[in-house]
Amino acid sequence: MEKVLSFFGRPLVNIVEVAGHMALLFYSTIKLVFKKPFRTKLLLKQIEFIGANSMSVIILTGSFTGMVFAFQSYIGFHKFGADQLVGTVVALAMARELGPVLSAIMVAARAGSAITAEIGTMKVTEQVDALNAMAVDPVHYLFVPRILAGLIVMPMLNAVTVFFGIVGGYLVSIKVLGINKTLYLDYMYTYIDFEDFANGMIKSVVFGGVVTLVGCYKGFMTRGGAEGVGRATTESVVMACVLILIFDYILTAFMF
Amino acid sequence: MEYAIECFDLHKSFGTHKIHKGIDLKIVKGAITYIIGPSGTGKSVLLKQLCGLMSPTKGKVIVNGQDITVMKPEELVNMRKTFGILFQNAALFDSMNVYENVAFPLVEHTKLPKNKIDAIVAEKLRLVGLSNIEEKMPSELSGGMRKRVGLARAIALEPEIMLYDEPTTGLDPIMCDVVDNLINDTQKQLGITSIVISHDIESTLKIADYIAMLYDGKVVLYGTAEDFKTTDNPYVKQFFSASKEGPIKIM
Ligand SMILES: Nc1ncnc2c1ncn2[C@@H]1O[C@H](COP(=O)(O)OP(=O)(O)OP(=O)(O)O)[C@@H](O)[C@H]1O
Ligand SMILES: [Mg+2]
């Protein structure tokens, strides 16, 4: 009995512990956002790193997803002669679901991992101690600019993903599949609302927070040399991706 | 006598590994105290507890009359302005160049204009025997140079209490002397309280006002250099004579 309890109990306690710890860290980060000094330069650097440098990968992700999605949905719609609806479906899926989720996963893989590796290295080489030693709060110095940048940049990257997804879908539908252009656009305009985009935007703000918070948290908790940094980096990407999917479900259920 | 730091019955364990088993140590204000002892006895860990970077498992650390083991994180951050710390591995910020590293505490905690900061940085680097390396990144420096940049950064704000973790390890003999003199001079000129961890017996005996020797989680002897020269404490004798025969176990 005891064994069974500890088999299921141990991981559960761990999850609750990590979740609690992260929530606390997030809370103290948010409190510290409004505390001086404002490190504008660090914030801009992170915006450049998380945002600008992710651009090419985001454009690729968006356009290829849109293109593939057009092909796949065409197969279904063509069966009952609703070819013109492909555009609507592509746009809807991109705006509400694929844009926010895929861009967030890309950022987790690119920037989230790098955040963990950087802070983790600082941790194991005592640079975090050095910040502390010089009376600079590491959470204020390291977390705030990164998480703030995540919250700001993620929706923008989402917009880019969605835009290129729709463009990719359009090109495939019109140029490759030969769907009627006027009907395609007409249907898209009629059935897509501002709300669909707003929905995705809200999601991506949350995801931006999740990816950067997990990146910072995992880095900050790193122990044990270069190996520890490697482990933390992997864990950070996995954890961020899983949390993105979980939060995606929660948010979708809420905003349904 | 006035004390800058006092610790009472300090215990520290990592998991089941007991590092400190009841350390009582008083650091005299305005003096230089050396902490010596074999590698791995917890000198660095002790130093980190003295400035609140690590919290002891049990016991009290009083800095300027305040118990830092019960402080809130914000209070701790503030309290650390009292300290300048040289880490054993220098702990330079590797995303910043030498200039930015040394200027960091000045930029963070003072409102000095840029030209003032430039002057202080140049001055501190000169004190540690470095020049024209402001633009270099830490990864481009030798170990000894890195250590000296770390030293320049630690003294930039002229703190009340300086903690040096092996300031001369890895330096050539001439640079050792330069750094020894620097420790001595900063203390004499500014009345700074200094705590130095060192493996260099000769300079310890030369510079230290007080010495504490650590072994097996306890202070085995505390006293002046004279006390240490004349003691018949077997641990100290073995350590000073660099012999493997004696009560200190080689693990
Ligand atoms: N963060 C940590 N987690 C677990 N164990 C630690 C940690 N830091 C230090 N230790 C352990 O504490 C002991 C003392 O380490 P410490 O670095 O204080 O030694 P030291 O006296 O400074 O040695 P040296 O002269 O070689 O620098 C070592 O056995 C080390 O393994
Ligand atoms: Mg040490």
XYZ file of C-alpha atoms and ligand atoms in Angstrom:
539
model
C 0.000 0.000 0.000
C 2.713 2.374 1.024
C 4.613 1.545 -2.140
C 1.598 2.198 -4.322
C 0.966 5.501 -2.593
C 4.537 6.630 -2.979
C 4.625 5.460 -6.606
C 1.749 7.750 -7.491
C 2.254 10.250 -4.720
C 5.881 11.167 -5.322
C 5.485 12.500 -8.880
C 2.287 14.245 -7.884
C 4.006 16.001 -4.987
C 6.830 16.963 -7.336
C 4.454 18.413 -9.902
C 2.596 20.405 -7.278
C 5.886 21.604 -5.833
C 7.259 22.747 -9.200
C 3.968 24.362 -10.159
C 3.829 26.208 -6.858
C 7.413 27.319 -7.141
C 6.887 28.579 -10.668
C 3.698 30.393 -9.757
C 5.562 32.121 -6.915
C 8.415 33.083 -9.200
C 5.975 34.395 -11.787
C 4.222 36.390 -9.107
C 7.460 37.933 -7.843
C 8.540 38.672 -11.415
C 5.287 40.498 -12.104
C 5.707 42.473 -8.879
C 9.275 43.337 -9.876
C 8.242 44.547 -13.358
C 7.179 47.814 -11.802
C 10.229 48.164 -9.630
C 13.031 50.491 -10.603
C 15.467 50.485 -12.295
C 13.802 49.730 -15.601
C 16.343 47.883 -17.676
C 15.205 49.063 -21.068
C 18.406 48.026 -22.786
C 18.139 44.442 -21.535
C 14.471 44.339 -22.515
C 15.253 45.504 -26.057
C 18.029 42.963 -26.311
C 15.622 40.184 -25.333
C 12.964 41.457 -27.719
C 15.534 41.305 -30.459
C 16.684 37.850 -29.395
C 13.291 36.246 -28.856
C 11.466 38.187 -31.548
C 13.580 39.467 -34.397
C 15.883 36.463 -34.473
C 12.953 34.049 -34.555
C 11.477 35.724 -37.607
C 12.833 33.471 -40.353
C 11.870 30.270 -38.600
C 8.434 31.693 -37.826
C 7.847 32.711 -41.455
C 8.827 29.240 -42.635
C 6.604 27.568 -40.051
C 3.638 29.762 -40.889
C 3.797 29.457 -44.652
C 4.451 25.733 -44.797
C 1.700 24.986 -42.298
C -0.737 27.088 -44.301
C 0.310 25.384 -47.522
C -0.001 21.876 -46.147
C -3.257 22.689 -44.463
C -4.727 23.925 -47.742
C -3.859 20.638 -49.436
C -5.236 18.508 -46.637
C -8.501 20.357 -46.150
C -9.014 20.470 -49.928
C -9.161 16.669 -49.945
C -12.101 16.753 -47.581
C -13.978 19.737 -48.978
C -13.569 18.682 -52.573
C -15.582 15.528 -51.853
C -18.741 17.554 -51.358
C -17.861 20.378 -53.697
C -17.056 23.040 -51.120
C -13.599 23.889 -52.428
C -14.038 27.591 -51.766
C -14.239 26.910 -48.010
C -10.591 25.899 -47.864
C -9.545 29.510 -47.259
C -11.959 29.897 -44.383
C -10.748 26.747 -42.718
C -7.091 27.599 -43.180
C -7.558 31.082 -41.772
C -9.692 29.877 -38.904
C -7.273 27.147 -37.913
C -4.247 29.411 -38.260
C -5.743 32.250 -36.260
C -7.297 30.253 -33.470
C -5.012 27.307 -33.077
C -2.034 26.638 -35.293
C -0.581 30.147 -35.256
C -0.328 30.554 -31.494
C 0.633 26.941 -30.756
C 3.214 26.455 -33.500
C 4.860 29.836 -33.022
C 5.064 29.198 -29.283
C 6.613 25.769 -29.809
C 9.133 27.238 -32.231
C 10.035 29.939 -29.731
C 10.328 27.345 -26.977
C 12.754 25.362 -29.088
C 14.765 28.363 -30.207
C 14.622 30.980 -27.471
C 13.305 29.088 -24.448
C 16.145 26.617 -24.643
C 18.690 29.386 -25.096
C 17.312 31.244 -22.084
C 17.684 28.117 -19.958
C 21.178 27.449 -21.245
C 22.290 31.015 -20.583
C 20.829 31.352 -17.092
C 21.845 27.771 -16.278
C 25.436 28.497 -17.247
C 25.342 31.653 -15.159
C 24.040 29.580 -12.280
C 26.685 26.860 -12.375
C 29.553 29.317 -12.903
C 28.439 31.386 -9.892
C 27.471 34.380 -12.019
C 24.041 34.319 -10.406
C 25.775 34.363 -7.016
C 27.837 37.270 -8.261
C 24.673 39.209 -9.114
C 23.380 38.488 -5.637
C 26.727 39.409 -4.169
C 26.571 42.791 -5.859
C 23.143 43.371 -4.341
C 21.319 42.917 -7.646
C 18.254 40.709 -7.466
C 18.772 38.019 -10.131
C 15.041 37.658 -10.642
C 14.803 41.362 -11.382
C 17.873 41.341 -13.569
C 17.373 38.065 -15.454
C 13.690 37.153 -15.327
C 11.915 40.458 -15.797
C 13.372 41.456 -19.189
C 12.958 37.959 -20.606
C 9.412 37.339 -19.448
C 8.353 40.844 -20.415
C 9.896 40.340 -23.839
C 8.047 37.028 -24.160
C 4.717 38.655 -23.346
C 5.322 41.448 -25.849
C 6.889 39.516 -28.687
C 4.873 36.294 -28.776
C 1.645 37.914 -30.076
C 3.644 39.646 -32.804
C 5.225 36.383 -33.861
C 1.774 34.848 -33.796
C 0.497 37.566 -36.133
C 3.355 36.857 -38.525
C 2.698 33.110 -38.409
C -1.006 33.565 -39.057
C -0.379 36.029 -41.889
C 2.078 33.764 -43.674
C -0.136 30.743 -43.036
C -3.037 32.455 -44.747
C -0.810 33.622 -47.605
C 0.631 30.111 -47.999
C -2.829 28.572 -47.986
C -3.997 31.127 -50.523
C -1.124 30.494 -52.903
C -1.567 26.722 -52.826
C -5.350 26.964 -53.176
C -5.334 29.382 -56.075
C -2.124 28.555 -57.924
C -1.879 24.816 -57.344
C -5.391 23.586 -56.642
C -7.081 26.106 -58.942
C -9.830 27.172 -56.554
C -11.843 30.233 -57.611
C -10.086 33.265 -56.219
C -13.114 35.533 -55.718
C -15.159 32.892 -53.955
C -12.191 31.857 -51.836
C -11.646 35.373 -50.539
C -15.352 36.125 -50.204
C -15.956 33.164 -47.978
C -12.889 33.911 -45.951
C -13.963 37.516 -45.289
C -17.494 36.491 -44.427
C -16.740 33.741 -41.983
C -13.662 35.033 -40.213
C -14.225 37.469 -37.367
C -11.961 39.742 -35.476
C -12.747 37.545 -32.507
C -10.916 34.611 -34.086
C -7.721 36.616 -34.233
C -8.198 38.090 -30.764
C -8.650 34.584 -29.462
C -5.299 33.491 -30.850
C -3.638 36.662 -29.613
C -4.742 36.036 -26.054
C -3.415 32.516 -26.290
C -0.058 33.635 -27.555
C 0.370 36.198 -24.783
C -0.111 33.354 -22.299
C 2.254 31.098 -24.252
C 4.888 33.834 -24.379
C 4.722 34.021 -20.602
C 4.859 30.239 -20.244
C 7.856 29.721 -22.549
C 9.982 32.448 -21.008
C 9.003 31.630 -17.433
C 9.830 27.954 -17.924
C 13.097 28.931 -19.620
C 14.090 31.188 -16.727
C 12.887 28.777 -14.048
C 14.706 25.769 -15.473
C 17.867 27.807 -15.901
C 17.648 29.141 -12.390
C 17.228 25.659 -10.906
C 20.185 24.229 -12.824
C 22.688 22.236 -10.798
C 25.844 20.380 -11.618
C 28.083 21.719 -14.342
C 27.826 21.464 -18.105
C 25.852 18.236 -17.902
C 23.310 19.915 -15.678
C 22.944 22.759 -18.162
C 22.306 20.265 -20.969
C 19.716 18.423 -18.931
C 17.982 21.629 -17.877
C 17.828 22.821 -21.483
C 16.146 19.651 -22.694
C 13.738 19.660 -19.773
C 12.915 23.271 -20.444
C 11.848 22.612 -24.043
C 9.816 19.535 -23.114
C 8.132 21.236 -20.200
C 7.352 24.375 -22.202
C 5.831 22.348 -25.053
C 3.696 20.249 -22.723
C 2.513 23.335 -20.858
C 1.695 25.070 -24.148
C -0.550 22.189 -25.126
C -2.200 22.033 -21.706
C -2.780 25.767 -21.557
C -4.034 25.640 -25.118
C -6.739 23.240 -24.069
C -7.656 25.258 -20.984
C -7.830 28.528 -22.906
C -9.765 26.992 -25.781
C -12.274 25.490 -23.376
C -12.669 28.864 -21.688
C -13.017 30.963 -24.814
C -15.050 28.419 -26.751
C 36.740 44.670 20.429
C 34.212 45.420 17.698
C 33.121 42.678 15.354
C 31.947 43.031 11.775
C 30.660 39.481 11.547
C 29.942 36.944 14.228
C 28.753 33.437 13.675
C 27.431 31.159 16.353
C 27.216 27.389 16.241
C 27.013 27.321 12.459
C 25.987 24.023 10.896
C 25.752 23.343 7.192
C 24.895 20.121 5.408
C 24.200 19.261 1.809
C 21.803 16.339 2.082
C 23.501 13.924 4.439
C 26.926 15.435 3.795
C 27.839 17.490 6.880
C 30.213 20.323 5.963
C 30.140 22.500 9.074
C 29.593 21.029 12.513
C 29.321 24.042 14.753
C 31.528 26.952 13.773
C 31.956 29.883 16.134
C 33.925 32.687 14.592
C 34.182 36.405 15.185
C 35.601 38.652 12.517
C 37.244 41.726 14.002
C 36.162 44.994 12.427
C 38.802 46.745 10.362
C 41.217 43.808 10.487
C 42.335 41.164 8.035
C 41.252 37.661 8.934
C 42.598 34.717 6.988
C 40.740 31.445 6.767
C 42.906 28.461 5.997
C 42.383 24.749 5.869
C 42.639 21.760 3.578
C 40.810 21.681 0.266
C 37.168 20.685 0.587
C 36.729 21.575 4.275
C 34.123 24.176 3.401
C 35.988 27.461 3.332
C 34.134 28.719 0.289
C 30.853 27.495 1.713
C 31.596 29.353 4.954
C 32.319 32.555 3.038
C 28.998 32.293 1.231
C 27.182 31.892 4.525
C 28.876 34.953 5.978
C 27.311 37.138 3.285
C 23.981 35.331 3.029
C 24.542 33.714 -0.363
C 23.923 30.372 1.341
C 21.857 29.897 4.439
C 23.181 27.686 7.216
C 21.285 24.567 8.208
C 21.478 25.754 11.798
C 23.064 28.654 13.640
C 23.286 32.406 13.462
C 25.297 34.865 11.402
C 25.368 38.423 12.693
C 26.587 41.136 10.330
C 26.901 44.589 11.852
C 24.598 43.571 14.665
C 21.868 42.065 12.482
C 21.048 38.374 12.142
C 21.144 37.772 8.408
C 19.798 34.218 8.618
C 16.316 35.521 9.370
C 16.316 38.307 6.780
C 13.794 38.470 3.953
C 15.240 38.222 0.431
C 14.848 41.971 -0.200
C 16.612 42.820 3.047
C 19.386 40.398 2.172
C 19.919 42.020 -1.215
C 20.206 45.392 0.469
C 22.498 44.082 3.192
C 24.922 42.772 0.572
C 25.832 46.300 -0.434
C 28.068 46.083 2.632
C 30.102 43.376 0.914
C 32.567 43.095 -1.898
C 33.149 39.516 -2.905
C 35.844 37.917 -5.004
C 34.716 34.435 -5.997
C 37.115 31.547 -6.197
C 36.585 31.306 -9.958
C 36.089 35.082 -10.389
C 32.480 34.604 -11.662
C 32.778 37.337 -14.281
C 29.686 37.926 -16.399
C 30.694 36.261 -19.620
C 28.204 38.224 -21.703
C 29.959 41.473 -20.739
C 33.420 42.764 -21.501
C 35.957 43.635 -18.824
C 34.896 47.266 -18.650
C 31.222 46.389 -18.229
C 32.072 43.827 -15.574
C 34.043 46.232 -13.428
C 31.589 49.056 -14.025
C 28.604 46.844 -13.174
C 28.325 47.592 -9.433
C 28.943 51.284 -10.106
C 26.233 51.449 -12.762
C 23.826 49.520 -10.560
C 24.310 51.326 -7.285
C 25.591 54.809 -7.995
C 24.452 57.711 -10.111
C 27.969 58.599 -11.188
C 28.376 60.091 -14.662
C 30.014 57.994 -17.356
C 33.401 59.742 -17.234
C 33.583 59.234 -13.447
C 32.839 55.535 -13.865
C 35.439 55.276 -16.642
C 38.025 56.775 -14.329
C 37.184 54.438 -11.452
C 37.272 51.390 -13.707
C 40.665 52.376 -15.114
C 41.965 53.041 -11.616
C 40.786 49.714 -10.200
C 42.187 47.813 -13.161
C 45.499 49.602 -12.717
C 45.513 48.594 -9.038
C 45.323 44.938 -10.007
C 48.029 45.362 -12.629
C 45.896 45.323 -15.751
C 45.623 47.901 -18.498
C 44.184 48.141 -21.995
C 41.948 45.128 -21.616
C 38.644 46.969 -21.131
C 37.283 45.742 -24.443
C 38.235 42.087 -23.968
C 35.646 39.451 -23.128
C 36.250 37.234 -20.067
C 36.681 34.191 -22.319
C 39.700 35.881 -23.891
C 41.535 36.264 -20.571
C 43.856 33.932 -18.735
C 42.745 32.504 -15.396
C 44.942 34.877 -13.437
C 43.736 37.892 -15.409
C 40.136 36.872 -14.845
C 40.760 36.636 -11.140
C 42.221 40.121 -11.085
C 39.297 41.550 -13.052
C 37.044 39.903 -10.467
C 39.088 41.592 -7.791
C 38.776 44.983 -9.508
C 35.019 44.486 -9.707
C 34.797 43.491 -6.035
C 36.620 46.597 -4.812
C 34.939 48.998 -7.245
C 32.411 50.215 -4.700
C 34.887 50.263 -1.818
C 32.690 48.114 0.391
C 32.799 47.890 4.175
C 33.649 44.198 4.194
C 35.726 42.429 1.546
C 35.582 38.688 1.085
C 38.354 37.180 -0.987
C 38.166 33.534 -2.000
C 41.720 32.501 -2.858
C 42.752 35.807 -4.413
C 46.255 34.635 -5.272
C 45.695 31.052 -6.360
C 46.745 30.739 -9.975
C 48.772 33.946 -10.074
C 52.487 34.171 -10.731
C 54.695 35.101 -7.725
C 54.973 38.750 -8.706
C 51.244 39.113 -9.177
C 50.707 37.315 -5.874
C 52.732 40.002 -4.213
C 50.805 42.740 -6.024
C 47.490 41.267 -4.879
C 48.751 40.695 -1.332
C 49.775 44.314 -1.167
C 46.448 45.374 -2.599
C 44.599 43.492 0.144
C 46.869 44.990 2.747
C 46.626 48.529 1.351
C 42.864 48.607 0.902
C 42.525 47.531 4.476
C 45.074 50.017 5.839
C 43.880 52.973 3.760
C 40.126 52.456 3.888
C 39.808 50.542 7.152
C 37.963 47.786 5.320
C 37.269 44.534 7.125
C 38.799 41.781 5.034
C 38.301 38.050 5.093
C 40.700 36.107 2.936
C 40.699 32.433 2.083
C 44.169 31.355 1.143
C 46.413 28.382 0.652
C 49.494 30.573 0.714
C 50.917 30.074 4.217
C 53.725 32.543 3.773
C 51.573 35.507 2.851
C 48.958 34.463 5.397
C 51.521 34.750 8.177
C 52.812 38.005 6.739
C 49.523 39.853 6.250
C 46.926 38.363 8.555
C 45.898 40.114 11.736
C 43.958 37.004 12.696
C 43.878 33.499 11.328
C 41.253 30.794 11.624
C 42.031 27.270 10.614
C 39.155 25.070 9.543
C 39.163 21.310 9.610
C 36.393 18.716 9.691
C 33.635 21.269 10.052
C 35.168 23.104 12.998
C 37.598 25.892 13.746
C 40.650 24.049 15.055
C 42.583 27.181 15.920
C 41.912 30.890 15.928
C 44.547 33.451 16.752
C 47.170 35.868 15.528
C 49.995 34.957 13.174
C 52.242 34.754 16.244
C 49.883 32.253 17.870
C 49.997 30.134 14.754
C 53.789 30.192 14.531
C 54.209 29.041 18.107
C 51.269 26.667 18.492
C 51.716 22.978 19.052
C 48.264 22.217 17.682
C 48.892 19.073 15.639
C 46.508 20.052 12.837
C 48.168 23.405 12.326
C 51.651 21.923 12.547
C 50.857 19.292 9.979
C 49.217 21.814 7.667
C 52.106 24.269 7.923
C 54.745 21.636 7.439
C 52.894 20.309 4.400
C 53.291 16.776 5.643
C 50.981 13.874 5.016
C 51.713 12.431 8.455
C 49.363 13.683 11.169
C 45.756 14.013 12.258
C 44.533 15.537 8.967
C 43.249 12.672 6.860
C 43.945 12.572 3.175
C 40.728 11.456 1.523
N 26.269 23.685 -3.811
C 26.765 22.581 -3.253
N 26.036 21.455 -3.208
C 26.516 20.338 -2.626
N 27.741 20.242 -2.068
C 28.506 21.324 -2.071
C 28.078 22.551 -2.681
N 29.066 23.461 -2.536
C 30.061 22.825 -1.896
N 29.746 21.552 -1.606
C 30.583 20.587 -0.885
O 31.033 21.222 0.281
C 32.368 20.862 0.557
C 33.193 22.080 0.820
O 33.306 22.826 -0.370
P 34.120 24.186 -0.423
O 34.017 24.659 -1.824
O 33.634 25.088 0.630
O 35.606 23.726 -0.105
P 36.869 24.655 0.089
O 37.287 24.542 1.503
O 36.588 26.009 -0.418
O 37.940 23.909 -0.814
P 39.044 24.546 -1.802
O 40.189 24.936 -0.947
O 39.396 23.404 -2.692
O 38.397 25.672 -2.530
C 32.846 20.032 -0.603
O 32.889 18.689 -0.176
C 31.801 20.201 -1.649
O 31.603 18.981 -2.311
Mg 37.046 27.057 -2.065
